[in-house]
Amino acid sequence: MISADLGKNLEGYVQELVEGGRYGSKSEVLREGVRLIQERETQQEALKALIAKGMTDIEEGRTVPAEDVFSRLKAKYQAMAD
């Protein structure tokens, strides 16, 4: 069992969430909070992996000049607008 001192502001907010019926108990609120943190951490790790891959691609010369990318995008969206 975890006991947490949330401070007055957060404790009051948790109480409002429970009293408003959004959550059935303080524990549900805290579980949801921890789940959201876990989800955010997982997303951040995935982004870090993508950034690392991109950096490796740059270092190994697997890039496309920005001018080429912008030209293709411009043509694509111009065709959509026509």
CSV table of N, CA and C in Angstrom, one decimal:
chain,number,residue,atom,x,y,z
A,1,MET,N,0.9,-1.2,0.0
A,1,MET,CA,0.0,0.0,0.0
A,1,MET,C,0.9,1.2,0.0
A,2,ILE,N,0.6,2.2,-0.9
A,2,ILE,CA,1.3,3.4,-1.0
A,2,ILE,C,0.5,4.5,-0.3
A,3,SER,N,1.2,5.3,0.5
A,3,SER,CA,0.6,6.4,1.1
A,3,SER,C,1.3,7.7,0.5
A,4,ALA,N,0.5,8.6,0.1
A,4,ALA,CA,1.1,9.8,-0.6
A,4,ALA,C,0.6,11.1,0.0
A,5,ASP,N,1.5,12.0,0.2
A,5,ASP,CA,1.1,13.4,0.6
A,5,ASP,C,1.1,14.2,-0.7
A,6,LEU,N,-0.1,14.5,-1.1
A,6,LEU,CA,-0.2,15.3,-2.4
A,6,LEU,C,-0.2,16.8,-2.2
A,7,GLY,N,-0.3,17.2,-1.0
A,7,GLY,CA,-0.5,18.6,-0.7
A,7,GLY,C,-1.9,19.1,-0.9
A,8,LYS,N,-2.3,20.2,-0.3
A,8,LYS,CA,-3.6,20.7,-0.3
A,8,LYS,C,-4.3,20.8,-1.7
A,9,ASN,N,-3.6,21.4,-2.6
A,9,ASN,CA,-4.2,21.7,-3.9
A,9,ASN,C,-4.5,20.4,-4.6
A,10,LEU,N,-3.5,19.5,-4.7
A,10,LEU,CA,-3.8,18.2,-5.4
A,10,LEU,C,-4.8,17.4,-4.7
A,11,GLU,N,-4.7,17.3,-3.4
A,11,GLU,CA,-5.6,16.5,-2.6
A,11,GLU,C,-7.1,17.0,-2.8
A,12,GLY,N,-7.2,18.4,-2.8
A,12,GLY,CA,-8.5,18.9,-3.1
A,12,GLY,C,-9.0,18.6,-4.5
A,13,TYR,N,-8.1,18.6,-5.5
A,13,TYR,CA,-8.5,18.3,-6.8
A,13,TYR,C,-9.0,16.8,-6.9
A,14,VAL,N,-8.2,15.9,-6.3
A,14,VAL,CA,-8.5,14.5,-6.3
A,14,VAL,C,-9.9,14.3,-5.7
A,15,GLN,N,-10.2,15.0,-4.6
A,15,GLN,CA,-11.5,14.9,-3.9
A,15,GLN,C,-12.6,15.4,-4.8
A,16,GLU,N,-12.4,16.5,-5.5
A,16,GLU,CA,-13.4,17.0,-6.5
A,16,GLU,C,-13.7,16.0,-7.6
A,17,LEU,N,-12.6,15.3,-8.0
A,17,LEU,CA,-12.8,14.3,-9.1
A,17,LEU,C,-13.7,13.1,-8.6
A,18,VAL,N,-13.4,12.7,-7.3
A,18,VAL,CA,-14.2,11.6,-6.7
A,18,VAL,C,-15.6,12.1,-6.4
A,19,GLU,N,-15.8,13.2,-5.8
A,19,GLU,CA,-17.1,13.7,-5.4
A,19,GLU,C,-17.9,14.0,-6.7
A,20,GLY,N,-17.3,14.5,-7.8
A,20,GLY,CA,-18.0,14.8,-9.0
A,20,GLY,C,-18.4,13.5,-9.8
A,21,GLY,N,-18.0,12.4,-9.3
A,21,GLY,CA,-18.4,11.1,-9.9
A,21,GLY,C,-17.5,10.6,-11.1
A,22,ARG,N,-16.5,11.4,-11.3
A,22,ARG,CA,-15.6,11.0,-12.5
A,22,ARG,C,-14.8,9.8,-12.1
A,23,TYR,N,-14.5,9.6,-10.9
A,23,TYR,CA,-13.7,8.5,-10.4
A,23,TYR,C,-14.4,7.9,-9.1
A,24,GLY,N,-14.3,6.7,-8.9
A,24,GLY,CA,-15.0,6.0,-7.7
A,24,GLY,C,-14.3,6.2,-6.4
A,25,SER,N,-13.0,6.4,-6.5
A,25,SER,CA,-12.2,6.6,-5.3
A,25,SER,C,-10.9,7.3,-5.6
A,26,LYS,N,-10.2,7.7,-4.5
A,26,LYS,CA,-8.9,8.4,-4.6
A,26,LYS,C,-7.9,7.5,-5.3
A,27,SER,N,-8.0,6.2,-4.9
A,27,SER,CA,-7.1,5.2,-5.5
A,27,SER,C,-7.2,5.1,-7.0
A,28,GLU,N,-8.5,5.2,-7.5
A,28,GLU,CA,-8.7,5.2,-9.0
A,28,GLU,C,-8.0,6.4,-9.6
A,29,VAL,N,-8.1,7.6,-9.0
A,29,VAL,CA,-7.5,8.8,-9.5
A,29,VAL,C,-6.0,8.6,-9.6
A,30,LEU,N,-5.4,8.1,-8.5
A,30,LEU,CA,-4.0,7.9,-8.5
A,30,LEU,C,-3.5,6.8,-9.5
A,31,ARG,N,-4.3,5.8,-9.6
A,31,ARG,CA,-3.9,4.7,-10.6
A,31,ARG,C,-3.9,5.3,-12.0
A,32,GLU,N,-5.0,6.1,-12.3
A,32,GLU,CA,-5.0,6.8,-13.6
A,32,GLU,C,-3.8,7.7,-13.9
A,33,GLY,N,-3.5,8.4,-12.8
A,33,GLY,CA,-2.3,9.3,-12.9
A,33,GLY,C,-1.1,8.6,-13.2
A,34,VAL,N,-0.8,7.5,-12.5
A,34,VAL,CA,0.4,6.7,-12.7
A,34,VAL,C,0.3,6.0,-14.1
A,35,ARG,N,-0.8,5.6,-14.5
A,35,ARG,CA,-1.0,5.0,-15.9
A,35,ARG,C,-0.6,6.0,-16.9
A,36,LEU,N,-1.1,7.2,-16.8
A,36,LEU,CA,-0.8,8.3,-17.7
A,36,LEU,C,0.7,8.6,-17.8
A,37,ILE,N,1.4,8.6,-16.6
A,37,ILE,CA,2.8,8.8,-16.5
A,37,ILE,C,3.5,7.7,-17.3
A,38,GLN,N,3.1,6.5,-17.0
A,38,GLN,CA,3.7,5.3,-17.7
A,38,GLN,C,3.5,5.4,-19.2
A,39,GLU,N,2.4,5.8,-19.6
A,39,GLU,CA,2.1,6.0,-21.1
A,39,GLU,C,3.0,7.1,-21.7
A,40,ARG,N,3.1,8.2,-21.0
A,40,ARG,CA,4.0,9.3,-21.4
A,40,ARG,C,5.5,8.8,-21.5
A,41,GLU,N,5.9,8.1,-20.5
A,41,GLU,CA,7.3,7.6,-20.5
A,41,GLU,C,7.5,6.6,-21.7
A,42,THR,N,6.6,5.8,-22.0
A,42,THR,CA,6.7,4.9,-23.1
A,42,THR,C,6.8,5.6,-24.4
A,43,GLN,N,5.9,6.7,-24.6
A,43,GLN,CA,5.9,7.5,-25.8
A,43,GLN,C,7.3,8.2,-25.9
A,44,GLN,N,7.8,8.7,-24.8
A,44,GLN,CA,9.1,9.4,-24.8
A,44,GLN,C,10.2,8.5,-25.2
A,45,GLU,N,10.2,7.3,-24.7
A,45,GLU,CA,11.2,6.3,-25.1
A,45,GLU,C,11.1,6.0,-26.6
A,46,ALA,N,9.9,5.9,-27.1
A,46,ALA,CA,9.7,5.6,-28.6
A,46,ALA,C,10.3,6.8,-29.4
A,47,LEU,N,10.0,8.0,-28.9
A,47,LEU,CA,10.5,9.2,-29.6
A,47,LEU,C,12.0,9.2,-29.6
A,48,LYS,N,12.6,8.9,-28.4
A,48,LYS,CA,14.1,8.9,-28.3
A,48,LYS,C,14.7,7.9,-29.3
A,49,ALA,N,14.0,6.7,-29.5
A,49,ALA,CA,14.5,5.7,-30.4
A,49,ALA,C,14.4,6.2,-31.8
A,50,LEU,N,13.3,6.9,-32.2
A,50,LEU,CA,13.2,7.5,-33.5
A,50,LEU,C,14.2,8.6,-33.8
A,51,ILE,N,14.5,9.4,-32.8
A,51,ILE,CA,15.5,10.4,-32.9
A,51,ILE,C,16.9,9.8,-33.1
A,52,ALA,N,17.2,8.8,-32.3
A,52,ALA,CA,18.5,8.1,-32.5
A,52,ALA,C,18.6,7.5,-33.9
A,53,LYS,N,17.5,6.9,-34.4
A,53,LYS,CA,17.6,6.4,-35.7
A,53,LYS,C,17.8,7.5,-36.8
A,54,GLY,N,17.1,8.6,-36.6
A,54,GLY,CA,17.3,9.7,-37.5
A,54,GLY,C,18.7,10.2,-37.4
A,55,MET,N,19.3,10.3,-36.3
A,55,MET,CA,20.7,10.8,-36.1
A,55,MET,C,21.7,9.8,-36.8
A,56,THR,N,21.4,8.6,-36.7
A,56,THR,CA,22.2,7.6,-37.3
A,56,THR,C,22.1,7.7,-38.8
A,57,ASP,N,20.9,7.9,-39.3
A,57,ASP,CA,20.7,8.1,-40.8
A,57,ASP,C,21.5,9.3,-41.3
A,58,ILE,N,21.5,10.4,-40.5
A,58,ILE,CA,22.2,11.6,-40.9
A,58,ILE,C,23.7,11.3,-40.9
A,59,GLU,N,24.2,10.6,-39.9
A,59,GLU,CA,25.6,10.3,-39.8
A,59,GLU,C,26.1,9.4,-40.9
A,60,GLU,N,25.2,8.6,-41.4
A,60,GLU,CA,25.5,7.6,-42.5
A,60,GLU,C,25.1,8.1,-43.9
A,61,GLY,N,24.7,9.4,-43.9
A,61,GLY,CA,24.4,10.0,-45.2
A,61,GLY,C,23.0,9.6,-45.8
A,62,ARG,N,22.2,9.0,-45.1
A,62,ARG,CA,20.9,8.6,-45.6
A,62,ARG,C,19.9,9.8,-45.4
A,63,THR,N,20.0,10.8,-46.2
A,63,THR,CA,19.2,12.0,-46.1
A,63,THR,C,18.7,12.4,-47.4
A,64,VAL,N,17.7,13.3,-47.4
A,64,VAL,CA,17.1,13.8,-48.7
A,64,VAL,C,17.3,15.3,-48.5
A,65,PRO,N,17.8,16.1,-49.5
A,65,PRO,CA,17.9,17.5,-49.3
A,65,PRO,C,16.5,18.1,-49.0
A,66,ALA,N,16.5,19.1,-48.2
A,66,ALA,CA,15.2,19.8,-47.8
A,66,ALA,C,14.5,20.3,-49.0
A,67,GLU,N,15.3,20.9,-49.9
A,67,GLU,CA,14.7,21.5,-51.1
A,67,GLU,C,13.9,20.5,-51.9
A,68,ASP,N,14.4,19.2,-52.0
A,68,ASP,CA,13.6,18.2,-52.7
A,68,ASP,C,12.3,17.8,-51.9
A,69,VAL,N,12.4,17.7,-50.6
A,69,VAL,CA,11.2,17.4,-49.8
A,69,VAL,C,10.2,18.5,-50.0
A,70,PHE,N,10.6,19.8,-49.9
A,70,PHE,CA,9.7,20.9,-50.0
A,70,PHE,C,9.0,20.9,-51.4
A,71,SER,N,9.8,20.6,-52.4
A,71,SER,CA,9.3,20.7,-53.8
A,71,SER,C,8.2,19.6,-53.9
A,72,ARG,N,8.5,18.4,-53.4
A,72,ARG,CA,7.5,17.3,-53.5
A,72,ARG,C,6.2,17.7,-52.7
A,73,LEU,N,6.4,18.3,-51.6
A,73,LEU,CA,5.2,18.6,-50.8
A,73,LEU,C,4.4,19.7,-51.5
A,74,LYS,N,5.1,20.7,-52.0
A,74,LYS,CA,4.5,21.8,-52.7
A,74,LYS,C,3.7,21.2,-53.9
A,75,ALA,N,4.3,20.3,-54.7
A,75,ALA,CA,3.6,19.7,-55.8
A,75,ALA,C,2.4,18.9,-55.3
A,76,LYS,N,2.5,18.2,-54.3
A,76,LYS,CA,1.4,17.4,-53.8
A,76,LYS,C,0.3,18.2,-53.3
A,77,TYR,N,0.5,19.3,-52.6
A,77,TYR,CA,-0.6,20.1,-52.1
A,77,TYR,C,-1.2,21.0,-53.2
A,78,GLN,N,-0.3,21.3,-54.1
A,78,GLN,CA,-0.9,22.1,-55.3
A,78,GLN,C,-1.8,21.3,-56.1
A,79,ALA,N,-1.5,20.0,-56.3
A,79,ALA,CA,-2.3,19.1,-57.0
A,79,ALA,C,-3.7,18.8,-56.2
A,80,MET,N,-3.6,18.8,-54.9
A,80,MET,CA,-4.8,18.6,-54.1
A,80,MET,C,-5.7,19.9,-54.2
A,81,ALA,N,-5.1,21.0,-54.4
A,81,ALA,CA,-5.9,22.3,-54.4
A,81,ALA,C,-6.5,22.5,-55.8
A,82,ASP,N,-5.9,21.9,-56.8
A,82,ASP,CA,-6.4,22.1,-58.2
A,82,ASP,C,-7.7,21.3,-58.4
